[in-house]
mmCIF file of C-alpha atoms and ligand atoms in Angstrom:
data_model
loop_
_atom_site.group_PDB
_atom_site.id
_atom_site.type_symbol
_atom_site.label_atom_id
_atom_site.label_comp_id
_atom_site.label_asym_id
_atom_site.label_seq_id
_atom_site.Cartn_x
_atom_site.Cartn_y
_atom_site.Cartn_z
ATOM 1 C CA MET A 14 102.062 117.123 96.135
ATOM 2 C CA ILE A 15 100.821 115.163 98.568
ATOM 3 C CA PRO A 16 98.350 116.908 101.116
ATOM 4 C CA ARG A 17 99.758 116.769 104.712
ATOM 5 C CA ASN A 18 97.862 117.140 108.158
ATOM 6 C CA PRO A 19 99.554 119.096 110.830
ATOM 7 C CA THR A 20 101.037 116.077 112.531
ATOM 8 C CA GLY A 21 102.939 115.588 109.124
ATOM 9 C CA ASN A 22 101.506 112.291 108.507
ATOM 10 C CA GLN A 23 100.150 111.734 105.065
ATOM 11 C CA THR A 24 96.318 112.575 104.521
ATOM 12 C CA LYS A 25 94.249 110.485 107.053
ATOM 13 C CA THR A 26 93.402 106.898 106.405
ATOM 14 C CA TYR A 27 90.591 106.614 108.635
ATOM 15 C CA ILE A 28 87.630 108.103 110.683
ATOM 16 C CA THR A 29 87.106 108.114 114.265
ATOM 17 C CA ASP A 30 84.665 110.472 114.603
ATOM 18 C CA PRO A 31 81.258 109.349 113.967
ATOM 19 C CA VAL A 32 79.693 112.484 113.500
ATOM 20 C CA GLU A 33 82.116 113.081 110.849
ATOM 21 C CA LEU A 34 81.164 110.033 109.103
ATOM 22 C CA LEU A 35 77.610 111.196 108.986
ATOM 23 C CA GLU A 36 78.478 114.474 107.464
ATOM 24 C CA ARG A 37 80.098 112.888 104.884
ATOM 25 C CA LEU A 38 77.438 110.158 104.495
ATOM 26 C CA ASN A 39 74.864 113.065 104.841
ATOM 27 C CA LEU A 40 72.865 111.514 107.220
ATOM 28 C CA THR A 41 71.862 112.727 110.905
ATOM 29 C CA SER A 42 72.399 111.114 113.772
ATOM 30 C CA GLN A 43 68.471 110.976 114.487
ATOM 31 C CA GLN A 44 68.215 108.958 111.086
ATOM 32 C CA MET A 45 71.082 106.713 112.506
ATOM 33 C CA PHE A 46 69.918 106.367 116.481
ATOM 34 C CA PHE A 47 73.902 107.504 116.898
ATOM 35 C CA SER A 48 75.246 106.998 120.633
ATOM 36 C CA ALA A 49 77.815 108.410 121.697
ATOM 37 C CA GLU A 50 77.540 106.228 125.056
ATOM 38 C CA ALA A 51 77.793 103.004 122.687
ATOM 39 C CA ALA A 52 80.665 104.535 121.044
ATOM 40 C CA GLN A 53 82.225 105.170 124.206
ATOM 41 C CA GLN A 54 81.904 101.442 125.154
ATOM 42 C CA PHE A 55 83.524 100.462 121.788
ATOM 43 C CA ARG A 56 85.209 103.136 120.245
ATOM 44 C CA PHE A 57 83.973 103.966 115.756
ATOM 45 C CA LYS A 58 87.177 103.410 113.843
ATOM 46 C CA ALA A 59 86.934 103.118 110.084
ATOM 47 C CA PRO A 60 89.276 103.023 106.990
ATOM 48 C CA ILE A 61 88.331 105.588 104.687
ATOM 49 C CA ALA A 62 88.769 102.739 101.750
ATOM 50 C CA TYR A 63 85.700 100.909 103.706
ATOM 51 C CA VAL A 64 84.260 104.463 103.833
ATOM 52 C CA ASP A 65 84.383 105.159 100.253
ATOM 53 C CA LYS A 66 82.156 102.133 99.587
ATOM 54 C CA ILE A 67 79.042 103.450 101.865
ATOM 55 C CA GLN A 68 76.551 104.791 99.684
ATOM 56 C CA ALA A 69 75.509 108.431 100.959
ATOM 57 C CA GLY A 70 72.050 108.753 102.044
ATOM 58 C CA MET A 71 71.158 105.273 102.766
ATOM 59 C CA PRO A 72 70.575 104.733 106.767
ATOM 60 C CA ASP A 73 70.636 101.089 106.165
ATOM 61 C CA ASP A 74 73.731 100.600 103.987
ATOM 62 C CA PRO A 75 75.209 97.162 104.428
ATOM 63 C CA LEU A 76 78.631 98.495 105.071
ATOM 64 C CA LEU A 77 77.615 101.197 107.600
ATOM 65 C CA LEU A 78 75.435 98.991 109.837
ATOM 66 C CA GLN A 79 78.680 97.394 110.430
ATOM 67 C CA ILE A 80 80.563 99.769 112.168
ATOM 68 C CA PHE A 81 78.173 102.543 113.487
ATOM 69 C CA PRO A 82 77.554 102.671 117.132
ATOM 70 C CA VAL A 83 73.670 102.589 117.692
ATOM 71 C CA ARG A 84 71.580 102.922 120.798
ATOM 72 C CA GLN A 85 70.436 99.370 120.386
ATOM 73 C CA GLU A 86 73.674 98.209 121.586
ATOM 74 C CA LEU A 87 72.905 99.515 125.013
ATOM 75 C CA GLU A 88 70.212 97.401 125.803
ATOM 76 C CA SER A 89 70.976 94.656 127.736
ATOM 77 C CA VAL A 90 69.387 91.065 126.214
ATOM 78 C CA PRO A 91 69.790 88.113 128.479
ATOM 79 C CA GLY A 92 71.826 85.937 126.858
ATOM 80 C CA TYR A 93 74.422 88.013 125.227
ATOM 81 C CA ILE A 94 77.176 88.251 127.728
ATOM 82 C CA LYS A 95 80.913 90.016 127.886
ATOM 83 C CA ASP A 96 82.867 86.696 127.123
ATOM 84 C CA PRO A 97 80.402 84.483 125.371
ATOM 85 C CA LEU A 98 83.233 82.181 123.950
ATOM 86 C CA ALA A 99 84.406 81.798 127.515
ATOM 87 C CA GLU A 100 87.930 82.351 126.420
ATOM 88 C CA ALA A 101 89.129 83.861 129.863
ATOM 89 C CA ASP A 102 89.118 80.078 130.515
ATOM 90 C CA SER A 103 90.988 78.577 127.397
ATOM 91 C CA LEU A 104 93.747 81.451 127.941
ATOM 92 C CA PHE A 105 96.001 78.587 129.656
ATOM 93 C CA GLN A 106 98.469 81.589 129.109
ATOM 94 C CA PRO A 107 97.430 84.980 128.586
ATOM 95 C CA GLY A 108 97.695 85.463 124.647
ATOM 96 C CA LEU A 109 97.890 81.725 123.685
ATOM 97 C CA LEU A 110 94.681 80.430 122.967
ATOM 98 C CA GLN A 111 94.295 76.382 122.446
ATOM 99 C CA LYS A 112 91.041 75.192 121.935
ATOM 100 C CA TYR A 113 91.341 72.637 119.028
ATOM 101 C CA ASP A 114 93.954 69.979 118.294
ATOM 102 C CA GLY A 115 96.659 70.838 116.322
ATOM 103 C CA ARG A 116 96.588 74.728 116.458
ATOM 104 C CA ALA A 117 97.229 77.399 118.452
ATOM 105 C CA LEU A 118 95.946 80.633 118.379
ATOM 106 C CA LEU A 119 97.958 83.299 119.217
ATOM 107 C CA LEU A 120 96.606 87.030 120.025
ATOM 108 C CA VAL A 121 99.202 89.375 118.658
ATOM 109 C CA THR A 122 97.762 92.565 118.886
ATOM 110 C CA PRO A 123 94.714 94.539 120.188
ATOM 111 C CA GLY A 124 94.624 97.000 117.163
ATOM 112 C CA CYS A 125 92.216 96.441 114.199
ATOM 113 C CA ALA A 126 91.763 98.267 111.169
ATOM 114 C CA ILE A 127 88.182 98.731 111.529
ATOM 115 C CA ASN A 128 85.942 98.123 114.476
ATOM 116 C CA CYS A 129 83.082 96.028 113.700
ATOM 117 C CA ARG A 130 79.873 96.446 115.942
ATOM 118 C CA TYR A 131 79.170 92.810 116.440
ATOM 119 C CA CYS A 132 82.645 91.774 117.224
ATOM 120 C CA PHE A 133 82.857 89.185 119.777
ATOM 121 C CA ARG A 134 86.182 90.750 121.450
ATOM 122 C CA ARG A 135 84.363 94.531 121.898
ATOM 123 C CA HIS A 136 84.714 93.645 125.463
ATOM 124 C CA TYR A 137 87.980 91.454 125.477
ATOM 125 C CA PRO A 138 89.953 92.864 128.410
ATOM 126 C CA TYR A 139 93.011 93.103 126.623
ATOM 127 C CA ASP A 140 94.601 95.499 129.116
ATOM 128 C CA ASP A 141 94.340 93.579 132.143
ATOM 129 C CA LYS A 142 95.617 90.206 130.233
ATOM 130 C CA GLY A 143 98.053 92.147 128.979
ATOM 131 C CA HIS A 144 98.785 89.811 126.753
ATOM 132 C CA MET A 145 100.631 91.497 123.231
ATOM 133 C CA TRP A 146 104.047 91.725 122.566
ATOM 134 C CA GLY A 147 105.655 91.380 125.848
ATOM 135 C CA GLN A 148 104.258 87.764 126.421
ATOM 136 C CA ILE A 149 104.641 86.777 122.586
ATOM 137 C CA GLN A 150 108.264 85.556 123.401
ATOM 138 C CA ASN A 151 106.963 83.355 126.281
ATOM 139 C CA ASN A 152 104.403 81.901 124.234
ATOM 140 C CA ILE A 153 106.245 81.019 121.468
ATOM 141 C CA GLN A 154 108.220 78.726 124.145
ATOM 142 C CA LEU A 155 104.996 77.396 124.912
ATOM 143 C CA ILE A 156 104.331 76.382 121.163
ATOM 144 C CA LYS A 157 107.908 75.163 120.995
ATOM 145 C CA GLN A 158 107.089 72.853 123.765
ATOM 146 C CA ASP A 159 104.533 71.335 122.285
ATOM 147 C CA ASN A 160 104.997 69.103 119.323
ATOM 148 C CA SER A 161 101.483 68.377 118.571
ATOM 149 C CA ILE A 162 100.746 71.885 117.046
ATOM 150 C CA SER A 163 101.360 72.077 113.659
ATOM 151 C CA GLU A 164 99.719 75.223 113.051
ATOM 152 C CA VAL A 165 99.759 78.696 114.395
ATOM 153 C CA ILE A 166 96.748 81.030 113.776
ATOM 154 C CA LEU A 167 97.649 84.763 114.542
ATOM 155 C CA SER A 168 94.991 86.646 115.431
ATOM 156 C CA GLY A 169 94.190 89.484 118.158
ATOM 157 C CA GLY A 170 92.468 92.297 116.914
ATOM 158 C CA ASP A 171 93.865 91.741 113.615
ATOM 159 C CA PRO A 172 97.758 90.694 113.195
ATOM 160 C CA LEU A 173 97.884 93.079 110.471
ATOM 161 C CA SER A 174 98.100 96.291 112.550
ATOM 162 C CA LEU A 175 101.467 95.129 113.350
ATOM 163 C CA SER A 176 104.266 96.640 111.673
ATOM 164 C CA ASP A 177 106.438 94.251 109.015
ATOM 165 C CA THR A 178 109.538 94.393 110.986
ATOM 166 C CA ARG A 179 107.339 92.932 113.863
ATOM 167 C CA LEU A 180 105.414 90.550 111.701
ATOM 168 C CA GLY A 181 108.823 89.158 110.181
ATOM 169 C CA GLU A 182 110.390 88.629 113.532
ATOM 170 C CA LEU A 183 107.392 86.973 114.592
ATOM 171 C CA ILE A 184 107.157 84.915 111.974
ATOM 172 C CA ALA A 185 110.999 84.305 111.772
ATOM 173 C CA MET A 186 110.822 82.984 115.542
ATOM 174 C CA LEU A 187 107.881 80.550 114.604
ATOM 175 C CA GLU A 188 109.597 79.317 111.506
ATOM 176 C CA SER A 189 112.455 78.233 113.977
ATOM 177 C CA ILE A 190 110.203 75.926 115.528
ATOM 178 C CA PRO A 191 110.407 72.641 113.554
ATOM 179 C CA HIS A 192 107.151 71.158 114.177
ATOM 180 C CA LEU A 193 105.417 73.872 113.044
ATOM 181 C CA LYS A 194 104.197 73.527 109.313
ATOM 182 C CA ARG A 195 101.454 76.120 108.959
ATOM 183 C CA LEU A 196 101.027 79.782 109.518
ATOM 184 C CA ARG A 197 97.325 81.162 109.401
ATOM 185 C CA ILE A 198 96.457 84.690 109.199
ATOM 186 C CA HIS A 199 92.868 86.083 110.031
ATOM 187 C CA SER A 200 92.901 89.693 108.351
ATOM 188 C CA ARG A 201 90.266 92.299 107.448
ATOM 189 C CA PHE A 202 93.015 94.276 106.235
ATOM 190 C CA PRO A 203 93.169 93.356 102.699
ATOM 191 C CA VAL A 204 89.719 94.350 102.250
ATOM 192 C CA VAL A 205 88.889 97.158 104.426
ATOM 193 C CA ALA A 206 92.380 98.623 104.196
ATOM 194 C CA PRO A 207 93.826 97.410 100.908
ATOM 195 C CA GLN A 208 96.769 100.108 101.190
ATOM 196 C CA ARG A 209 98.396 97.786 103.961
ATOM 197 C CA ILE A 210 98.906 95.040 101.607
ATOM 198 C CA ASN A 211 102.466 96.386 100.270
ATOM 199 C CA ASP A 212 105.935 95.325 99.136
ATOM 200 C CA ASP A 213 107.406 94.027 102.809
ATOM 201 C CA PHE A 214 104.413 92.468 103.744
ATOM 202 C CA LEU A 215 104.334 90.418 100.399
ATOM 203 C CA ASP A 216 108.007 89.955 100.624
ATOM 204 C CA ILE A 217 107.275 88.447 104.422
ATOM 205 C CA LEU A 218 104.880 86.013 102.833
ATOM 206 C CA ALA A 219 106.697 84.860 99.704
ATOM 207 C CA ASP A 220 109.722 84.080 101.927
ATOM 208 C CA SER A 221 108.577 81.879 104.545
ATOM 209 C CA ARG A 222 108.835 78.112 104.659
ATOM 210 C CA PHE A 223 105.419 77.976 105.870
ATOM 211 C CA GLN A 224 102.641 76.921 104.336
ATOM 212 C CA ILE A 225 100.581 80.046 104.580
ATOM 213 C CA VAL A 226 96.811 80.295 104.678
ATOM 214 C CA MET A 227 94.979 83.734 105.059
ATOM 215 C CA VAL A 228 91.423 83.813 106.134
ATOM 216 C CA LEU A 229 89.092 87.388 104.811
ATOM 217 C CA HIS A 230 86.503 88.701 106.720
ATOM 218 C CA ILE A 231 84.280 89.643 103.965
ATOM 219 C CA ASN A 232 80.584 89.711 105.119
ATOM 220 C CA HIS A 233 78.933 91.582 101.899
ATOM 221 C CA PRO A 234 80.120 91.759 98.266
ATOM 222 C CA ARG A 235 80.011 95.432 98.309
ATOM 223 C CA GLU A 236 83.351 95.035 100.602
ATOM 224 C CA ILE A 237 85.277 94.105 97.385
ATOM 225 C CA ALA A 238 86.065 96.668 94.762
ATOM 226 C CA ALA A 239 88.717 97.588 92.688
ATOM 227 C CA ASP A 240 91.304 98.823 95.282
ATOM 228 C CA SER A 241 90.542 95.399 97.714
ATOM 229 C CA GLN A 242 90.964 93.330 94.358
ATOM 230 C CA ALA A 243 94.253 94.514 93.526
ATOM 231 C CA SER A 244 95.640 93.357 97.058
ATOM 232 C CA ILE A 245 93.901 90.376 97.040
ATOM 233 C CA GLU A 246 95.492 89.420 93.191
ATOM 234 C CA LYS A 247 99.085 90.562 95.161
ATOM 235 C CA LEU A 248 98.440 88.098 97.757
ATOM 236 C CA ARG A 249 97.177 85.581 95.405
ATOM 237 C CA LYS A 250 100.726 86.069 93.252
ATOM 238 C CA THR A 251 102.510 85.283 96.713
ATOM 239 C CA GLU A 252 101.007 81.314 96.188
ATOM 240 C CA ILE A 253 99.470 81.172 99.857
ATOM 241 C CA ILE A 254 95.661 79.628 100.104
ATOM 242 C CA LEU A 255 92.889 82.339 100.524
ATOM 243 C CA LEU A 256 89.780 81.556 102.107
ATOM 244 C CA ASN A 257 87.003 83.780 103.798
ATOM 245 C CA GLN A 258 84.864 83.724 106.793
ATOM 246 C CA SER A 259 81.901 85.796 107.129
ATOM 247 C CA VAL A 260 79.243 86.559 110.228
ATOM 248 C CA LEU A 261 75.545 85.953 109.209
ATOM 249 C CA LEU A 262 74.291 89.661 110.037
ATOM 250 C CA LYS A 263 71.151 90.832 110.326
ATOM 251 C CA GLY A 264 69.831 93.300 107.738
ATOM 252 C CA ILE A 265 73.345 92.670 106.285
ATOM 253 C CA ASN A 266 73.964 89.609 104.983
ATOM 254 C CA ASP A 267 70.856 87.702 106.027
ATOM 255 C CA ASN A 268 69.479 86.596 102.318
ATOM 256 C CA ALA A 269 70.805 84.139 99.942
ATOM 257 C CA GLU A 270 70.858 86.013 97.135
ATOM 258 C CA THR A 271 73.234 88.599 99.099
ATOM 259 C CA LEU A 272 75.285 85.395 100.093
ATOM 260 C CA LYS A 273 75.315 84.072 96.314
ATOM 261 C CA GLN A 274 76.734 87.440 95.635
ATOM 262 C CA LEU A 275 79.572 87.199 97.590
ATOM 263 C CA SER A 276 80.762 83.721 97.180
ATOM 264 C CA GLU A 277 80.583 84.268 93.570
ATOM 265 C CA ILE A 278 82.541 87.719 94.057
ATOM 266 C CA LEU A 279 84.985 85.562 96.357
ATOM 267 C CA ILE A 280 85.507 82.667 93.616
ATOM 268 C CA GLU A 281 86.399 85.164 91.123
ATOM 269 C CA ASN A 282 89.322 86.666 93.376
ATOM 270 C CA HIS A 283 90.557 82.627 93.918
ATOM 271 C CA ILE A 284 88.925 82.895 97.287
ATOM 272 C CA ILE A 285 87.248 79.868 98.603
ATOM 273 C CA PRO A 286 84.120 80.684 100.763
ATOM 274 C CA TYR A 287 85.063 78.706 104.455
ATOM 275 C CA TYR A 288 82.814 79.531 107.052
ATOM 276 C CA LEU A 289 79.189 81.443 107.725
ATOM 277 C CA HIS A 290 79.601 82.187 111.284
ATOM 278 C CA MET A 291 76.295 82.419 113.675
ATOM 279 C CA LEU A 292 77.066 85.461 115.375
ATOM 280 C CA ASP A 293 78.541 85.099 118.646
ATOM 281 C CA HIS A 294 76.466 86.098 121.602
ATOM 282 C CA VAL A 295 78.391 89.709 122.644
ATOM 283 C CA GLN A 296 76.395 92.066 124.897
ATOM 284 C CA GLY A 297 75.774 94.865 122.412
ATOM 285 C CA SER A 298 75.299 92.804 119.493
ATOM 286 C CA ALA A 299 71.818 91.433 119.818
ATOM 287 C CA HIS A 300 70.239 93.549 117.209
ATOM 288 C CA PHE A 301 72.538 91.570 114.371
ATOM 289 C CA GLU A 302 70.883 88.241 115.442
ATOM 290 C CA VAL A 303 69.501 85.906 112.532
ATOM 291 C CA SER A 304 67.173 83.177 114.763
ATOM 292 C CA GLU A 305 68.877 79.496 113.866
ATOM 293 C CA SER A 306 65.461 78.536 111.685
ATOM 294 C CA ASP A 307 65.807 81.660 109.705
ATOM 295 C CA ALA A 308 69.541 80.849 109.112
ATOM 296 C CA VAL A 309 68.904 77.323 108.128
ATOM 297 C CA GLN A 310 66.221 78.298 105.765
ATOM 298 C CA ILE A 311 69.207 81.199 104.187
ATOM 299 C CA HIS A 312 71.631 78.279 103.662
ATOM 300 C CA GLN A 313 69.360 75.546 102.521
ATOM 301 C CA GLN A 314 68.759 78.211 100.057
ATOM 302 C CA LEU A 315 71.985 78.805 99.468
ATOM 303 C CA ARG A 316 72.997 75.172 98.887
ATOM 304 C CA ALA A 317 70.290 74.460 96.312
ATOM 305 C CA ILE A 318 71.727 77.851 94.036
ATOM 306 C CA LEU A 319 75.775 77.659 94.142
ATOM 307 C CA PRO A 320 78.439 74.620 93.487
ATOM 308 C CA GLY A 321 79.169 73.028 96.203
ATOM 309 C CA TYR A 322 83.078 74.592 96.715
ATOM 310 C CA MET A 323 81.187 77.937 96.805
ATOM 311 C CA LEU A 324 79.032 77.019 99.662
ATOM 312 C CA PRO A 325 80.650 78.437 103.010
ATOM 313 C CA HIS A 326 79.735 75.826 106.436
ATOM 314 C CA LEU A 327 77.314 76.984 108.593
ATOM 315 C CA VAL A 328 78.938 77.335 111.567
ATOM 316 C CA ARG A 329 79.182 78.449 115.401
ATOM 317 C CA GLU A 330 81.313 78.714 118.344
ATOM 318 C CA VAL A 331 80.098 76.637 121.441
ATOM 319 C CA ALA A 332 82.683 77.032 124.568
ATOM 320 C CA GLY A 333 83.968 73.701 125.612
ATOM 321 C CA GLU A 334 83.789 71.836 122.240
ATOM 322 C CA LYS A 335 86.658 70.345 120.075
ATOM 323 C CA SER A 336 85.691 72.247 117.314
ATOM 324 C CA LYS A 337 83.263 74.891 115.840
ATOM 325 C CA LEU A 338 79.849 73.195 115.349
ATOM 326 C CA PRO A 339 77.934 72.613 112.496
ATOM 327 C CA VAL A 340 74.307 74.495 112.750
ATOM 328 C CA TYR A 341 72.286 71.720 110.968
ATOM 329 C CA ALA A 342 72.860 68.269 109.489
ATOM 330 C CA CYS A 343 72.000 67.729 105.971
HETATM 331 C C1 LIG B 3 88.164 79.086 115.026
HETATM 332 C C2 LIG B 3 89.383 78.650 116.131
HETATM 333 C C3 LIG B 3 90.238 78.171 115.563
HETATM 334 C C4 LIG B 3 90.436 77.383 113.602
HETATM 335 O O1 LIG B 3 89.434 76.734 113.651
HETATM 336 P P1 LIG B 3 89.253 76.048 112.494
HETATM 337 O O2 LIG B 3 87.734 75.401 112.315
HETATM 338 O O3 LIG B 3 90.306 75.183 112.081
HETATM 339 O O4 LIG B 3 88.984 77.251 111.012
HETATM 340 C C5 LIG B 3 91.504 77.591 116.156
HETATM 341 N N1 LIG B 3 91.212 77.983 117.248
HETATM 342 C C6 LIG B 3 90.776 78.905 118.137
HETATM 343 C C7 LIG B 3 90.905 79.069 119.405
HETATM 344 C C8 LIG B 3 89.458 79.349 116.993
HETATM 345 O O5 LIG B 3 88.907 79.826 117.794
HETATM 346 S S1 LIG B 4 88.264 93.248 112.136
HETATM 347 FE FE1 LIG B 4 87.742 91.267 113.536
HETATM 348 S S2 LIG B 4 88.303 91.517 115.398
HETATM 349 FE FE2 LIG B 4 88.698 93.533 114.603
HETATM 350 S S3 LIG B 4 86.739 94.398 115.020
HETATM 351 FE FE3 LIG B 4 86.173 93.797 113.697
HETATM 352 S S4 LIG B 4 85.555 91.305 113.827
HETATM 353 FE FE4 LIG B 4 86.570 92.232 115.689
#
């Protein structure tokens, strides 16, 4: 028998109380510089599958640091602002971002599997932009009217927070637009909550007329374990293209050795390392910042020890530019 909680659901799949996490990991709030206020500003949420990969008793575990609300988030640091990418300006229509040629980015849900403390959308005004499901029909109409768009990128939040029914409906609507060729899905689910990759979702991928590119967001080699590997293998069997993007994060992956291990485990799983992003300067994330000179040095070290196809592009987003920009020319 599967144990059930009082709401009748199966055993819970998420932890939403940071104190519960501390108990589970045998850590104290003092050790972790816990801040309830930070958790209130951007709520704490982590799937059990991810929590299971955190080492107990280790306050500086690289997986734990990505999710735990700390006091440093409340410090106000010059240059760190609520909307660092000026997305509010690119939203020519709520829920639709068109910054780059040929690609339209659809925000389909505010929900994520996991709340990452460095997230550039931690202050995103999802509510007052009111751009979610209700707006999607409208945005699909706009995409339909613009022949220059060949790729739609599903983002959010995390698009896999939507039910398979919703996702299926959405993809079917997009498939009816002749000038669209590719669908890109950005998601952290396959790794942080691998049980989400169920048969219905796999059928949607396998049955689509689109060439599908899925971009996973994996920052540290330890995020990939047997459960995530099984889900990635199922994705691969649908013949989609798998890419990864990471954020360069202080104390988490800011050294060539960790990034090398990450590229190696990605390639073992048929995932091409695509981007290594500089941190977006969102308010509350300054303690994750890796300086540009350190970033360049780490990337150059990585270049010297990896085959070219295993080296992610070191890029940053600059508001108003026509693409993401390389951090240095080589
Ligand atoms: C990052 C991003 C894209 C995709 O850029 P690629 O370089 O093609 O990966 C598209 N639209 C928006 C708004 C983006 O932020
Ligand atoms: S999964 Fe992505 S969008 Fe969601 S909180 Fe993490 S970084 Fe932000």
